Coordinates of C-alpha atoms and ligand atoms in Angstrom, one line a residue:
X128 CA 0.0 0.0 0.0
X129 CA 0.9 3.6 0.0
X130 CA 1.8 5.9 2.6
X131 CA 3.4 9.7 2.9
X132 CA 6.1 9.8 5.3
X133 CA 9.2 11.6 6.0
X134 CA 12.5 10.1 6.1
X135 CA 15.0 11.6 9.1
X136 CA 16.1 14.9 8.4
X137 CA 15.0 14.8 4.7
X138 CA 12.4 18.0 5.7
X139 CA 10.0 16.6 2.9
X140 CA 7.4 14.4 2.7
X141 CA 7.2 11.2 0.3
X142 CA 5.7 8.6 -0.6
X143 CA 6.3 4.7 0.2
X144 CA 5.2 1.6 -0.5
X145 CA 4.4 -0.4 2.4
X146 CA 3.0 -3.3 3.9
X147 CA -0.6 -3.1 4.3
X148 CA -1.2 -3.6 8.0
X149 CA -2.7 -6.7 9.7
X150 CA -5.1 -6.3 12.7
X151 CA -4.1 -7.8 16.0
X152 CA -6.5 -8.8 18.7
X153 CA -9.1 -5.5 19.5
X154 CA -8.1 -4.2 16.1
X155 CA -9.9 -3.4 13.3
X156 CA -8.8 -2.6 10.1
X157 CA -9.3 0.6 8.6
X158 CA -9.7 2.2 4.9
X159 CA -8.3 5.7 5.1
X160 CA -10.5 8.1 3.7
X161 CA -8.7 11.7 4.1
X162 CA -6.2 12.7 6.0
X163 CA -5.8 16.3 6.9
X164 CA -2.5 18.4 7.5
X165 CA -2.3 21.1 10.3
X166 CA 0.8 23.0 11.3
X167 CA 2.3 20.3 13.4
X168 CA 3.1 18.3 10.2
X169 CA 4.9 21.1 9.1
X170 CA 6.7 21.0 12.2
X171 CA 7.2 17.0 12.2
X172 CA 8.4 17.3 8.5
X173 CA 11.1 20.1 9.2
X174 CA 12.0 18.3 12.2
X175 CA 11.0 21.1 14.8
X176 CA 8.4 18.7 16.7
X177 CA 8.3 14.5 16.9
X178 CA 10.3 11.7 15.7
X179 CA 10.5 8.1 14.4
X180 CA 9.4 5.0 16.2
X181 CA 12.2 3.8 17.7
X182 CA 14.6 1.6 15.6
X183 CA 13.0 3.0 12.1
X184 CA 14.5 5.8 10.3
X185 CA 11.1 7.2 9.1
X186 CA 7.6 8.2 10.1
X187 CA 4.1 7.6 8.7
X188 CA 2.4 11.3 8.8
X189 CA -0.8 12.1 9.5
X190 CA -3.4 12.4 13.0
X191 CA -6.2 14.2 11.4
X192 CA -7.9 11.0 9.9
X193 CA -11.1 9.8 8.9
X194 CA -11.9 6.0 7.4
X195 CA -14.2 3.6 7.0
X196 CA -14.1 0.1 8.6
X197 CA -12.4 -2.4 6.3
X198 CA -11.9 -5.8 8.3
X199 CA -13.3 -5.6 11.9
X200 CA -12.0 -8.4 12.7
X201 CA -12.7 -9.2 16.4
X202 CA -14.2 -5.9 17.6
X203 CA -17.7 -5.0 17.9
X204 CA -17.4 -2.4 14.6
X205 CA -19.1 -3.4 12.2
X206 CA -17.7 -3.5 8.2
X207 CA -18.2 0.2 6.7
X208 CA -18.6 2.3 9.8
X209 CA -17.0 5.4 9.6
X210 CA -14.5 6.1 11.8
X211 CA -12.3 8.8 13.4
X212 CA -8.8 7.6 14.9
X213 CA -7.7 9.0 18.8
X214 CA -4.0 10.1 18.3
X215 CA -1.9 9.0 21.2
X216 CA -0.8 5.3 22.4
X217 CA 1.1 3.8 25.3
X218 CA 4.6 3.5 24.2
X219 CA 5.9 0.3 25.9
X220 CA 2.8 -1.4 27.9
X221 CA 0.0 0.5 29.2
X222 CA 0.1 3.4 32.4
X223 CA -2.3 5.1 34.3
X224 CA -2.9 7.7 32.0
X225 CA -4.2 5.4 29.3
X226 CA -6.1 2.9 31.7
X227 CA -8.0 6.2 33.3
X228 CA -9.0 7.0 29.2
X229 CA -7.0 10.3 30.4
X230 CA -3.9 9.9 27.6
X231 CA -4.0 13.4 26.7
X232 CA -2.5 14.2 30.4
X233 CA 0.5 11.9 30.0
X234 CA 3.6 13.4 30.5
X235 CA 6.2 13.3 27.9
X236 CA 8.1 9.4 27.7
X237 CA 4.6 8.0 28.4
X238 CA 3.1 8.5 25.3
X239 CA 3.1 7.9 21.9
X240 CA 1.4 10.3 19.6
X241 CA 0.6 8.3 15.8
X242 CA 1.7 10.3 12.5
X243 CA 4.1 13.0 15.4
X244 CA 5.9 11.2 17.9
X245 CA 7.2 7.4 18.5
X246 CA 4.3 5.8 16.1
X247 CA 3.6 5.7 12.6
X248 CA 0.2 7.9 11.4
X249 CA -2.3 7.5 9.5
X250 CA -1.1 9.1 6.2
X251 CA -1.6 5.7 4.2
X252 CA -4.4 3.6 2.6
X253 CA -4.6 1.3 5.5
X254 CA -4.4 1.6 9.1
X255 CA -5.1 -0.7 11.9
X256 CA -6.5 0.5 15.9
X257 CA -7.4 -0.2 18.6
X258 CA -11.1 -0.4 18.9
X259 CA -10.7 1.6 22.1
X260 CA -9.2 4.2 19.6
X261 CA -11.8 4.5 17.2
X262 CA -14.8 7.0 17.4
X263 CA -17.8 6.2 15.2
X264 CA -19.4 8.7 13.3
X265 CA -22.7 9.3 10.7
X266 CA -21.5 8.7 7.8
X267 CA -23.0 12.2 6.4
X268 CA -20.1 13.2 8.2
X269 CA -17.5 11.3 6.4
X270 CA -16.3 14.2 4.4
X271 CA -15.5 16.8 7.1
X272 CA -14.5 13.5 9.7
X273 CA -10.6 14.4 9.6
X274 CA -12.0 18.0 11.2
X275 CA -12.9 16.0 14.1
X276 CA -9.5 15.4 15.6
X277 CA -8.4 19.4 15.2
X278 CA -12.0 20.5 16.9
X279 CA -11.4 17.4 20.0
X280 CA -8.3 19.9 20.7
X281 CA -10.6 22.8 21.5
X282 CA -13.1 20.6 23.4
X283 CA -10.4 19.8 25.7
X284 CA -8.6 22.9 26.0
X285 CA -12.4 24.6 26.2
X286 CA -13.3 21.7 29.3
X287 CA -9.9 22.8 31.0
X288 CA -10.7 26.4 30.9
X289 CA -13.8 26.0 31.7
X290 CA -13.2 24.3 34.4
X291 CA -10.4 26.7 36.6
X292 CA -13.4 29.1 37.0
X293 CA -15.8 26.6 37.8
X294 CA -15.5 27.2 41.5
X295 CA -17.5 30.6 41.1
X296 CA -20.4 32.2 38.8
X297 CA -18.6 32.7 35.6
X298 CA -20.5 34.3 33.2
X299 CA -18.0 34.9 30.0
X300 CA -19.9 37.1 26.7
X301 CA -16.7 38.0 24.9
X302 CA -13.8 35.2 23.6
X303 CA -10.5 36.3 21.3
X304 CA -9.0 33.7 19.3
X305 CA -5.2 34.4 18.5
X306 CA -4.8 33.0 14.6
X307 CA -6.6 32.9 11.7
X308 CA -4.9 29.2 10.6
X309 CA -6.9 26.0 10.8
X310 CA -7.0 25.3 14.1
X311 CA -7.7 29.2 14.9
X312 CA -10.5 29.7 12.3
X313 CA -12.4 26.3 13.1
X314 CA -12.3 26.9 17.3
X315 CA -14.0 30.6 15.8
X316 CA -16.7 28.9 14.7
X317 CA -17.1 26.2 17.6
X318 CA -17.2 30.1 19.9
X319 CA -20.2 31.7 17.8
X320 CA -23.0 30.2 19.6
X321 CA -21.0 29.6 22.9
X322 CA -19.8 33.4 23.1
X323 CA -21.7 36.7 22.6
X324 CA -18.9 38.8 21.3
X325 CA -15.6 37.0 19.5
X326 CA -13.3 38.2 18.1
X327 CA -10.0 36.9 15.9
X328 CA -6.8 38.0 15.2
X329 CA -4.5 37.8 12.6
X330 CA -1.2 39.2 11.1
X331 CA -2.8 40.2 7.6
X332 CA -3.7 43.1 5.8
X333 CA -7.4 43.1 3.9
X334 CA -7.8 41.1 0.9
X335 CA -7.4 38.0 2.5
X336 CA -9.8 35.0 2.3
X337 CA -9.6 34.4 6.2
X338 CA -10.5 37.8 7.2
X339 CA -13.4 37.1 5.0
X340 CA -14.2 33.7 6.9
X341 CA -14.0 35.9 9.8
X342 CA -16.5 38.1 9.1
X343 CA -18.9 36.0 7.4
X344 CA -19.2 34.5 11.1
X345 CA -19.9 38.1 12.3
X346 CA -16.8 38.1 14.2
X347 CA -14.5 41.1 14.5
X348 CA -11.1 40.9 12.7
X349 CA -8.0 42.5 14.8
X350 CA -4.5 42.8 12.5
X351 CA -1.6 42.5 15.2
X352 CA 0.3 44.8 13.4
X353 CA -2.3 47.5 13.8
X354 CA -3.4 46.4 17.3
X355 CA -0.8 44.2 19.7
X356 CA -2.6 42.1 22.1
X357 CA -1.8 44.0 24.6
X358 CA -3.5 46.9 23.6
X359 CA -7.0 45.4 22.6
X360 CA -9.0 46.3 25.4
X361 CA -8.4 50.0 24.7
X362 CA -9.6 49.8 21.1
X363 CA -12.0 46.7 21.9
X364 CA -12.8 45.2 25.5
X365 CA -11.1 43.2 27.4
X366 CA -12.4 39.7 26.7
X367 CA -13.1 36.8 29.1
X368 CA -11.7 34.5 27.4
X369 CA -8.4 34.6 25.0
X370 CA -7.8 31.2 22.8
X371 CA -4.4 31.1 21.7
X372 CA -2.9 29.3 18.8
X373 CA -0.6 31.5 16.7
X374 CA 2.0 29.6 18.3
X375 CA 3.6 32.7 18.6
X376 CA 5.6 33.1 22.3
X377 CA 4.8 36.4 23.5
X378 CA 1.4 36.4 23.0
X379 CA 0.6 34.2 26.6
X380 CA 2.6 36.8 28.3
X381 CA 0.2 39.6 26.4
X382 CA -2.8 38.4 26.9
X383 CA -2.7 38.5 30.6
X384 CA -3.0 41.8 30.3
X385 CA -5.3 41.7 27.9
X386 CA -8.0 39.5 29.9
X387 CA -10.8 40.7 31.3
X388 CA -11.0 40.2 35.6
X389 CA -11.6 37.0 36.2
X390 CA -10.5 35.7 32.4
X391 CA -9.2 32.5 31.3
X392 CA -6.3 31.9 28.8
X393 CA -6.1 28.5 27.1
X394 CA -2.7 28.1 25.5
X395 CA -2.9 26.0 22.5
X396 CA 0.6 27.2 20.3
X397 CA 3.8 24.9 20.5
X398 CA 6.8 27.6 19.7
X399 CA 10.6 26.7 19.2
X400 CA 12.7 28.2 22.2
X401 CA 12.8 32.5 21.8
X402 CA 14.1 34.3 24.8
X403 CA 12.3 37.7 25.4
X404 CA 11.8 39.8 28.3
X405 CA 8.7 40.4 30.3
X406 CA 7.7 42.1 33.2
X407 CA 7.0 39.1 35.5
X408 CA 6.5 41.4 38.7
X409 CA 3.7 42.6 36.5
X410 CA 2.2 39.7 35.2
X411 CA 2.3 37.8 38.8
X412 CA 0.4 40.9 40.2
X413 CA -2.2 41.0 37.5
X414 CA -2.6 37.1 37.9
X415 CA -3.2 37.3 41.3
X416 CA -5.2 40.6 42.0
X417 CA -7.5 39.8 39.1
X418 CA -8.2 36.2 39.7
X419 CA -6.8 35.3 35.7
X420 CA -6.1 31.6 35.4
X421 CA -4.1 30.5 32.2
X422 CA -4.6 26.7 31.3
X423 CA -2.0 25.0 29.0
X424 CA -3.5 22.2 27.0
X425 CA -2.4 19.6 24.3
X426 CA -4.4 16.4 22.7
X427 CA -7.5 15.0 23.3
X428 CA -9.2 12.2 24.8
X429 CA -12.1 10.1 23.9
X430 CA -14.8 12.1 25.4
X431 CA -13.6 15.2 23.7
X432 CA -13.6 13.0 20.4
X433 CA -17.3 12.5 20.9
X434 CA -18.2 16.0 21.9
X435 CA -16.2 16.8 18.8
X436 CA -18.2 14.5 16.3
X437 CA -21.2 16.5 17.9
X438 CA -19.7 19.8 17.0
X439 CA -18.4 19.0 13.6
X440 CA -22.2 17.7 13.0
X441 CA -23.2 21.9 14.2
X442 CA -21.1 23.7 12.2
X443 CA -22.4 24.5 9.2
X444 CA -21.5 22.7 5.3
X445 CA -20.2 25.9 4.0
X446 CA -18.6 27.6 6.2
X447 CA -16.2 24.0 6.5
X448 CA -15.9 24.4 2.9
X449 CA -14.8 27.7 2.7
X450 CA -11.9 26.3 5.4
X451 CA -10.9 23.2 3.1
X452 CA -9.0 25.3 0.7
X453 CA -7.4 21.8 -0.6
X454 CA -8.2 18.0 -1.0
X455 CA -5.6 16.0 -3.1
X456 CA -5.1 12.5 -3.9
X457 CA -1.7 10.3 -4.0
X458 CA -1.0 11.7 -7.3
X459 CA -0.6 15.3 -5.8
X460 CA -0.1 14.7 -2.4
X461 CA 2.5 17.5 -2.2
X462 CA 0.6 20.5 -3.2
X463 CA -1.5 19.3 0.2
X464 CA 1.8 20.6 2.0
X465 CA 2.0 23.6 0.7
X466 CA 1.8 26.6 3.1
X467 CA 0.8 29.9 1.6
X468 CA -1.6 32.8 2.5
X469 CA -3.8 30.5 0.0
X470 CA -4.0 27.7 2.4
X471 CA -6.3 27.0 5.0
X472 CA -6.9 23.6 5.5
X473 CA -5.9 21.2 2.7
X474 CA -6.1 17.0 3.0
X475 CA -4.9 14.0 1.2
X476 CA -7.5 11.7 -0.1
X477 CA -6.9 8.3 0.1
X478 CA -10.3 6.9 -1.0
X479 CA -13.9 7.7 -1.1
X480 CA -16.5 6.6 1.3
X481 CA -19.1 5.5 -1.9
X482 CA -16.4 3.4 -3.9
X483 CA -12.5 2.7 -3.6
Ligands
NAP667 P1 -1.1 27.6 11.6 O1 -1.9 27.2 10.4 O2 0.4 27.8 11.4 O3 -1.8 28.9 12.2 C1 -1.2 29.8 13.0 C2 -1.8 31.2 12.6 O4 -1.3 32.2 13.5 C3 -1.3 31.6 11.2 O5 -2.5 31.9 10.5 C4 -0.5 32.8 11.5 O6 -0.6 33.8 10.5 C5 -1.0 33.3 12.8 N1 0.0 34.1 13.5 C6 1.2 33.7 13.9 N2 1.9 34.7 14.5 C7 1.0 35.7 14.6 C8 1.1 37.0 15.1 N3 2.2 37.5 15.7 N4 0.0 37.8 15.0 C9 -1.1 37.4 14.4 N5 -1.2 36.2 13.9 C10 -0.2 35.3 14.0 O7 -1.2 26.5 12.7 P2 -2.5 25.7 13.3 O8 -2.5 24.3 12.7 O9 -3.7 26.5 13.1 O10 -2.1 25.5 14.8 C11 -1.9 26.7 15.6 C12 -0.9 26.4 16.7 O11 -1.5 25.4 17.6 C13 0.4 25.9 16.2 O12 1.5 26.4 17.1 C14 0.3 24.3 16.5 O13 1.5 23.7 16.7 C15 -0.6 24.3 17.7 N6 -1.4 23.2 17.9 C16 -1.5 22.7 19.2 C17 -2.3 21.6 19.5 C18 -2.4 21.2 20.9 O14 -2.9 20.1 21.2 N7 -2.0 22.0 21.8 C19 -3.1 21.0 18.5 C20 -3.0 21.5 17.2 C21 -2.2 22.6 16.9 P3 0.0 33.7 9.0 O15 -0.8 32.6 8.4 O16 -0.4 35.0 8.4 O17 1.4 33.4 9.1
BGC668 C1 -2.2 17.3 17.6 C2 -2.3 16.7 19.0 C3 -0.9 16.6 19.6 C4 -0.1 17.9 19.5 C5 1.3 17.8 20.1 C6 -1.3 18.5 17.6 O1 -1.3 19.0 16.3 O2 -3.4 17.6 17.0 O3 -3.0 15.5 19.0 O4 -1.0 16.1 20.9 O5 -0.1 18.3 18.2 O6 2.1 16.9 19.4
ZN669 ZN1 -2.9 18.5 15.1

């Protein structure tokens, strides 16, 4: 069978032929339908973030997957369900983390992550998990499944923040998404019925098809060069809760300021090292006298899969479509890693859910 993968410090994809996979006990097999890109691919491929399972010189990409059952061997799936992959494994016999369903809050060594870290992904025509791993979904839903995984990470990150100011009567109207990529633009969406007010900023100057995106949700576009975070309460408000994923280091250390008393700051963004200085004195203070809470938060569990098939199943047709700027099969599989101003969300298609 096929598969994309990138060899060790080649800082490109290609394409392999492989063994098609055989499922073991509590496997099924699975069909791959699409499998999207985000920007930790680019990361894995330039060899920022990840690495090869152990022993193997390469990885399978891909964690953004969507397939239908092919062989469900001896698991209670059933031959052409559709199905969405969980991302993370236990590397070397199971822990705690994994045998709680709570792998997302494994620490680093006791995970593996498919298609990033330790395990091969999903980038090929076949794949075998775990039933355990596998989240069902209507098939009506097939096309826009490999958005599940990418909304899952807001679910979580949205449960965490939710819950540091669950001990009192929170009552948010205004969120701020930091970035107008993929992840950014679909958590937008996921916020328009949850928030009064949102708003989302960017680093671009008008045309650009994501400021449209933007407004077409009736959400308020903020250009970072005009405004800094830290100045968009003056020329805004001062929202109660800031979603960042820009990746972008300061902007954590801004929006501290930038939240409104009693605000919340989920941290999505993975940045390379950059050393900067901040006032901490006056961070710690406006932490503490304002009651702020920022939650850091990576992955997703299975729970947060679900509630994610639920919102992918809300959001409407075409305001996904205008996100998937790109769908590409073997043939072209490159142009689904190309990263322009163009680009939103692009996938690899594998197969289609009505015939192979
Ligand atoms: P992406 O497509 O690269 O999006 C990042 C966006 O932020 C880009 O649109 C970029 O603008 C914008 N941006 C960067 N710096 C900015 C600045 N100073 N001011 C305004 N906008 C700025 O990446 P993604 O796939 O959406 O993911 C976003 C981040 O979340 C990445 O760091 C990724 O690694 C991380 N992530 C984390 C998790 C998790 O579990 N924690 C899961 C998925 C992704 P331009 O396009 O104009 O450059
Ligand atoms: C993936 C997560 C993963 C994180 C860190 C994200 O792009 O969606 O599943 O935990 O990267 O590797
Ligand atoms: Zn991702």
């Amino acid at each position: 069978m096929k598969a994309i993968a990138v060899r060790d410090g080649a800082g490109e994809a290609e394409l392999l032929e492989l063994p098609q996979p055989e499922p073991a006990a509590g496997e099924a097999l699975v069909r791959t339908l699409r499998v999207g890109v985000d920007g930790t691919d680019h990361e894995v491929i330039a060899g920022s973030h990840g690495g090869s399972p152990e022993g193997e010189d390469y990885l399978v990409l891909g964690h953004e997957a969507v397939g239908v059952v092919e062989d469900a061997h001896d698991t209670t799936l059933e031959k052409g369900d559709v199905v969405v992959p969980t991302v993370r494994r236990p590397p070397n016999g199971t822990n705690r983390y994994f045998e709680n369903d709570e792998p997302d809050m494994a620490p680093d060594g006791q995970y593996h992550e498919r298609g990033i870290v330790g395990a091969h992904g999903f980038m090929a025509e076949y794949f075998t998990s775990p039933e355990s791993a596998l989240i069902k979904l209507n098939p009506s839903l097939a096309e826009y499944g490999f958005l599940v995984e990418p909304i899952s990470i807001t679910e979580k990150a949205l449960e965490h923040a939710e819950a540091s100011r669950s001990a009192f009567e929170w009552a948010p109207e205004s969120a701020l998404v930091l970035g107008n990529g993929s992840l950014g633009l679909l958590t937008l969406a996921m916020f328009e019925h949850r928030f009064e007010r949102t708003y989302c900023l960017g680093r671009r100057d008008r045309p650009d098809p994501t400021i449209d995106i933007i407004e077409s949700l009736g959400s308020t576009y903020i250009n970072s060069n005009d405004t800094p975070v830290s100045e968009i309460p003056e020329t805004y408000e001062a929202p109660d809760l800031i979603y960042e994923a820009t990746g972008y280091a300061k902007h954590p250390f801004e929006s501290i300021n930038a939240l409104a008393p009693n605000g919340v700051l989920a941290a999505l963004g993975v940045p390379n090292d950059w050393t900067f200085e901040i006032n901490g004195g006056a961070l710690h203070r406006e932490l503490v006298l304002h009651n702020k809470a920022i939650v850091g938060s990576v992955n997703s569990n299975r729970r947060q899969f679900e509630a994610a098939v639920e919102s992918l199943n809300s959001l409407s047709k075409p305001y996904l479509a205008s996100l998937v700027t790109g769908v590409y099969d073997l043939e072209s599989f490159e142009k689904a890693f190309a990263n322009d101003d163009t680009t939103i969300k692009n996938a690899v298609q594998f197969s289609t859910y009505e015939k192979r």
